[in-house]
Amino acid sequence: MERLPAEIIIHILHLVPACWFSSLYQVFPTAIVDEALRQQLRSASAVLQLVSTNMHELMGPQEPSNGRKNESSLPLYFATLDSAYRLIWLLPNFSQSQHYFQVKDAYVSHGKLVLRPGDTRHSQRQHVLTSLYTIRKCLPPLRAGSFSGQSEFSHSATKQDMTIHSAGLLVDACLLSTQQDNTECVDNKRFPPRPMLPSYYSRKIPSPSSSSSFSGPYSPEQPIYPDTTCGYFLVERVGISISVMLDLLQQIPSHVA
């Protein structure tokens, strides 16, 4: 293949299943494989899923396809591959208001926020990011009393930006209570460099019409009573190292799409 033009090699490599890309990096120049991976991810549907393992604590817009009824998820799509910092950046679907989780006022928490391949039928791999309670305790509880989480919430905490760091992963998010929008501009001048968010995106409490995009047995069309939503966890960006991404996709035997 060394006599072939680079664009032909890239076209061939981008058709290779994602689970083989770690091997491709050992054989071909990094720049060639980076571009092939970039093309493959660009043509994919949801590359990864951000999953709440307990929808009664953190409820996303979709139910996972793996049949775990207690879970809910938020799909993530390819935005860019940063070759310099070896990071892949993913964004949620802002245009269809599938960029947030509803935070429920559940104090006793065992749920986790995890990252999984978009096609979970072919892989059981996942990466745990944080506990759901780490997110929930940043919002004011709806109830009073020692079991409501009131003692964990600090009313002096006014800035609700949140970046979750894990090995080879980071999640940029914003927390909004049900009482007030966050009028601050999104800070794009951060390190490592982030991709720009859509110009139409703003940090605000989701409207009832946008919340109707949520699915599942506890969707707004069939609301539970009383509503235990105490805020919203707005996902803005997910950065994942190329090595961690390929590890997550390692057991997928076919195309990531």
Short mmCIF file of C-alpha atoms in Angstrom, two decimals:
data_model
loop_
_atom_site.label_atom_id
_atom_site.label_comp_id
_atom_site.label_asym_id
_atom_site.label_seq_id
_atom_site.Cartn_x
_atom_site.Cartn_y
_atom_site.Cartn_z
CA MET A 1 0.00 0.00 0.00
CA GLU A 2 3.02 2.31 0.26
CA ARG A 3 2.71 3.25 -3.43
CA LEU A 4 -0.92 4.30 -3.13
CA PRO A 5 -1.85 7.97 -2.70
CA ALA A 6 -2.57 8.95 0.90
CA GLU A 7 -6.22 9.71 0.16
CA ILE A 8 -6.75 6.17 -1.17
CA ILE A 9 -5.13 4.62 1.91
CA ILE A 10 -7.28 6.79 4.18
CA HIS A 11 -10.42 5.77 2.30
CA ILE A 12 -9.55 2.08 2.69
CA LEU A 13 -8.65 2.39 6.38
CA HIS A 14 -11.79 4.29 7.34
CA LEU A 15 -13.77 1.20 6.30
CA VAL A 16 -11.88 -0.98 8.79
CA PRO A 17 -13.90 -1.85 11.95
CA ALA A 18 -13.13 0.45 14.88
CA CYS A 19 -11.88 -2.45 17.00
CA TRP A 20 -8.82 -2.73 14.70
CA PHE A 21 -7.67 0.87 14.83
CA SER A 22 -5.26 0.27 17.71
CA SER A 23 -3.41 -2.14 15.43
CA LEU A 24 -3.53 0.31 12.52
CA TYR A 25 -1.68 2.89 14.62
CA GLN A 26 1.18 0.41 14.99
CA VAL A 27 1.52 -0.05 11.22
CA PHE A 28 0.62 3.22 9.49
CA PRO A 29 1.67 6.83 10.11
CA THR A 30 -0.33 8.48 12.89
CA ALA A 31 -1.58 11.28 10.64
CA ILE A 32 -3.00 8.75 8.15
CA VAL A 33 -4.82 6.74 10.82
CA ASP A 34 -6.08 9.90 12.53
CA GLU A 35 -7.74 11.04 9.31
CA ALA A 36 -9.23 7.58 8.69
CA LEU A 37 -10.64 7.52 12.22
CA ARG A 38 -11.94 11.07 11.77
CA GLN A 39 -13.80 10.07 8.60
CA GLN A 40 -15.25 6.95 10.20
CA LEU A 41 -16.54 8.78 13.28
CA ARG A 42 -17.91 11.61 11.15
CA SER A 43 -20.04 9.14 9.20
CA ALA A 44 -21.27 7.34 12.33
CA SER A 45 -24.54 7.97 14.14
CA ALA A 46 -24.26 8.21 17.93
CA VAL A 47 -20.63 7.30 18.69
CA LEU A 48 -21.03 6.95 22.46
CA GLN A 49 -23.82 7.10 25.02
CA LEU A 50 -23.69 8.98 28.32
CA VAL A 51 -25.72 6.71 30.58
CA SER A 52 -27.41 7.20 33.95
CA THR A 53 -27.69 3.81 35.64
CA ASN A 54 -30.71 5.02 37.64
CA MET A 55 -33.30 7.11 35.80
CA HIS A 56 -35.04 7.86 39.12
CA GLU A 57 -32.00 9.98 40.04
CA LEU A 58 -30.91 11.30 36.65
CA MET A 59 -33.25 10.90 33.69
CA GLY A 60 -31.99 11.33 30.14
CA PRO A 61 -33.87 11.68 26.86
CA GLN A 62 -33.56 8.04 25.77
CA GLU A 63 -33.76 4.50 27.04
CA PRO A 64 -30.66 2.39 26.26
CA SER A 65 -31.08 -0.31 23.65
CA ASN A 66 -29.73 -2.96 26.04
CA GLY A 67 -33.12 -3.45 27.75
CA ARG A 68 -32.04 -2.17 31.17
CA LYS A 69 -35.28 -0.42 32.08
CA ASN A 70 -33.85 1.44 35.06
CA GLU A 71 -31.33 3.29 32.89
CA SER A 72 -31.56 6.30 30.63
CA SER A 73 -29.07 7.80 28.23
CA LEU A 74 -27.98 10.76 26.15
CA PRO A 75 -26.41 10.14 22.71
CA LEU A 76 -23.12 11.80 21.78
CA TYR A 77 -21.97 12.64 18.26
CA PHE A 78 -18.54 13.26 16.76
CA ALA A 79 -17.45 16.91 16.62
CA THR A 80 -13.70 16.92 16.00
CA LEU A 81 -10.44 15.02 16.49
CA ASP A 82 -7.62 17.08 17.98
CA SER A 83 -4.42 15.41 16.76
CA ALA A 84 -2.18 17.70 18.83
CA TYR A 85 -3.78 16.80 22.18
CA ARG A 86 -4.87 13.27 21.10
CA LEU A 87 -8.49 14.00 22.01
CA ILE A 88 -11.80 13.21 20.34
CA TRP A 89 -14.56 15.71 21.10
CA LEU A 90 -18.21 14.71 21.16
CA LEU A 91 -21.32 16.88 21.40
CA PRO A 92 -24.95 16.06 22.24
CA ASN A 93 -27.85 16.84 19.92
CA PHE A 94 -28.62 20.45 20.83
CA SER A 95 -31.05 20.97 17.94
CA GLN A 96 -33.48 18.35 19.28
CA SER A 97 -33.00 19.32 22.95
CA GLN A 98 -31.31 16.01 23.73
CA HIS A 99 -28.46 17.63 25.65
CA TYR A 100 -29.62 17.38 29.27
CA PHE A 101 -30.65 15.08 32.09
CA GLN A 102 -33.45 15.85 34.51
CA VAL A 103 -32.02 15.72 38.05
CA LYS A 104 -34.40 14.04 40.50
CA ASP A 105 -34.57 14.78 44.22
CA ALA A 106 -33.54 11.29 45.34
CA TYR A 107 -31.20 11.39 48.35
CA VAL A 108 -30.20 7.74 48.73
CA SER A 109 -28.08 7.20 45.64
CA HIS A 110 -26.20 4.25 44.23
CA GLY A 111 -26.39 5.23 40.56
CA LYS A 112 -23.44 6.07 38.31
CA LEU A 113 -22.84 8.19 35.25
CA VAL A 114 -21.04 6.01 32.71
CA LEU A 115 -19.85 6.20 29.12
CA ARG A 116 -20.62 3.33 26.75
CA PRO A 117 -20.36 2.63 23.02
CA GLY A 118 -23.29 3.91 20.99
CA ASP A 119 -24.11 0.37 19.89
CA THR A 120 -24.32 -1.51 23.19
CA ARG A 121 -25.49 -4.73 21.53
CA HIS A 122 -21.88 -5.55 20.66
CA SER A 123 -19.97 -4.44 23.74
CA GLN A 124 -20.26 -4.55 27.51
CA ARG A 125 -17.39 -2.11 27.98
CA GLN A 126 -18.04 1.08 29.90
CA HIS A 127 -16.16 3.85 31.70
CA VAL A 128 -17.49 5.10 35.04
CA LEU A 129 -17.33 8.91 35.29
CA THR A 130 -18.87 9.75 38.66
CA SER A 131 -21.71 8.94 41.05
CA LEU A 132 -25.10 10.49 40.35
CA TYR A 133 -25.13 11.86 43.88
CA THR A 134 -22.08 13.99 43.08
CA ILE A 135 -24.30 15.77 40.57
CA ARG A 136 -27.50 15.83 42.63
CA LYS A 137 -25.95 17.31 45.76
CA CYS A 138 -25.00 20.47 43.82
CA LEU A 139 -28.68 21.42 43.49
CA PRO A 140 -31.05 22.60 46.23
CA PRO A 141 -33.34 19.79 47.42
CA LEU A 142 -37.11 20.05 47.14
CA ARG A 143 -37.63 18.60 50.61
CA ALA A 144 -36.52 19.56 54.11
CA GLY A 145 -35.19 17.17 56.73
CA SER A 146 -32.08 15.15 57.43
CA PHE A 147 -32.72 12.65 54.63
CA SER A 148 -33.32 15.22 51.88
CA GLY A 149 -29.72 16.11 51.20
CA GLN A 150 -30.24 19.61 52.58
CA SER A 151 -27.08 19.40 54.71
CA GLU A 152 -24.98 18.57 51.63
CA PHE A 153 -26.07 21.59 49.58
CA SER A 154 -24.15 24.85 49.90
CA HIS A 155 -26.23 27.95 49.20
CA SER A 156 -22.99 29.92 48.82
CA ALA A 157 -22.11 27.96 45.69
CA THR A 158 -23.31 30.26 42.91
CA LYS A 159 -21.31 29.04 39.94
CA GLN A 160 -22.84 25.91 38.51
CA ASP A 161 -20.24 25.08 35.86
CA MET A 162 -19.10 21.48 36.28
CA THR A 163 -16.29 19.61 34.56
CA ILE A 164 -16.08 15.93 35.40
CA HIS A 165 -12.55 14.56 35.06
CA SER A 166 -11.74 10.88 34.73
CA ALA A 167 -8.78 9.00 33.28
CA GLY A 168 -8.57 10.15 29.66
CA LEU A 169 -12.02 11.73 29.84
CA LEU A 170 -13.69 15.01 30.68
CA VAL A 171 -17.30 16.18 30.57
CA ASP A 172 -18.16 19.88 30.42
CA ALA A 173 -21.60 20.52 31.88
CA CYS A 174 -23.77 23.10 33.58
CA LEU A 175 -26.22 22.64 36.45
CA LEU A 176 -29.44 24.64 36.56
CA SER A 177 -32.00 24.53 39.34
CA THR A 178 -35.68 24.64 38.44
CA GLN A 179 -35.83 28.24 39.69
CA GLN A 180 -33.28 30.17 37.65
CA ASP A 181 -31.47 30.10 34.33
CA ASN A 182 -27.71 30.53 34.13
CA THR A 183 -27.12 33.69 32.10
CA GLU A 184 -23.34 33.33 31.96
CA CYS A 185 -21.73 32.88 28.58
CA VAL A 186 -20.11 29.53 27.89
CA ASP A 187 -16.34 29.79 28.34
CA ASN A 188 -14.70 28.47 25.17
CA LYS A 189 -11.19 29.61 26.16
CA ARG A 190 -10.23 26.60 28.21
CA PHE A 191 -7.43 24.05 28.21
CA PRO A 192 -7.20 21.81 26.39
CA PRO A 193 -8.90 23.75 23.54
CA ARG A 194 -12.61 22.98 23.19
CA PRO A 195 -14.71 22.92 20.02
CA MET A 196 -17.17 25.78 19.73
CA LEU A 197 -20.78 25.13 20.68
CA PRO A 198 -23.62 25.97 18.26
CA SER A 199 -24.39 29.69 18.09
CA TYR A 200 -28.04 29.04 18.98
CA TYR A 201 -27.21 27.21 22.21
CA SER A 202 -27.91 28.97 25.50
CA ARG A 203 -27.95 27.80 29.08
CA LYS A 204 -31.57 27.90 30.08
CA ILE A 205 -34.21 25.76 31.76
CA PRO A 206 -35.68 23.43 29.12
CA SER A 207 -39.16 24.39 28.02
CA PRO A 208 -42.04 21.90 28.40
CA SER A 209 -42.07 21.45 24.62
CA SER A 210 -38.38 20.50 24.54
CA SER A 211 -38.83 18.15 27.48
CA SER A 212 -41.39 16.26 25.43
CA SER A 213 -38.47 14.78 23.47
CA PHE A 214 -37.77 12.57 26.49
CA SER A 215 -38.87 8.95 26.20
CA GLY A 216 -39.47 6.15 28.64
CA PRO A 217 -42.10 5.11 31.19
CA TYR A 218 -41.68 8.36 33.15
CA SER A 219 -41.68 10.79 30.21
CA PRO A 220 -43.57 14.12 30.41
CA GLU A 221 -46.47 12.59 28.44
CA GLN A 222 -47.04 10.27 31.42
CA PRO A 223 -45.67 12.32 34.34
CA ILE A 224 -45.17 10.89 37.79
CA TYR A 225 -46.82 12.76 40.64
CA PRO A 226 -45.46 14.76 42.30
CA ASP A 227 -42.68 15.82 39.95
CA THR A 228 -39.36 15.27 41.73
CA THR A 229 -37.24 17.24 39.25
CA CYS A 230 -34.99 19.61 41.21
CA GLY A 231 -32.82 20.77 38.31
CA TYR A 232 -31.14 20.01 35.02
CA PHE A 233 -27.70 18.66 34.12
CA LEU A 234 -26.83 20.24 30.77
CA VAL A 235 -24.13 18.32 28.91
CA GLU A 236 -22.09 20.61 26.66
CA ARG A 237 -19.01 18.65 25.55
CA VAL A 238 -17.31 15.33 26.12
CA GLY A 239 -13.58 14.96 25.48
CA ILE A 240 -12.09 11.49 25.31
CA SER A 241 -8.54 10.43 24.53
CA ILE A 242 -8.10 8.40 21.38
CA SER A 243 -6.71 5.46 23.37
CA VAL A 244 -9.70 5.39 25.75
CA MET A 245 -12.11 5.67 22.83
CA LEU A 246 -10.52 2.73 21.03
CA ASP A 247 -10.53 0.71 24.25
CA LEU A 248 -14.29 1.30 24.61
CA LEU A 249 -14.84 0.17 21.03
CA GLN A 250 -12.45 -2.78 21.28
CA GLN A 251 -15.10 -5.50 21.37
CA ILE A 252 -17.32 -4.10 18.65
CA PRO A 253 -16.94 -6.48 15.69
CA SER A 254 -18.34 -4.13 13.03
CA HIS A 255 -18.67 -0.46 12.14
CA VAL A 256 -19.34 1.96 15.05
CA ALA A 257 -22.37 3.37 13.29
#
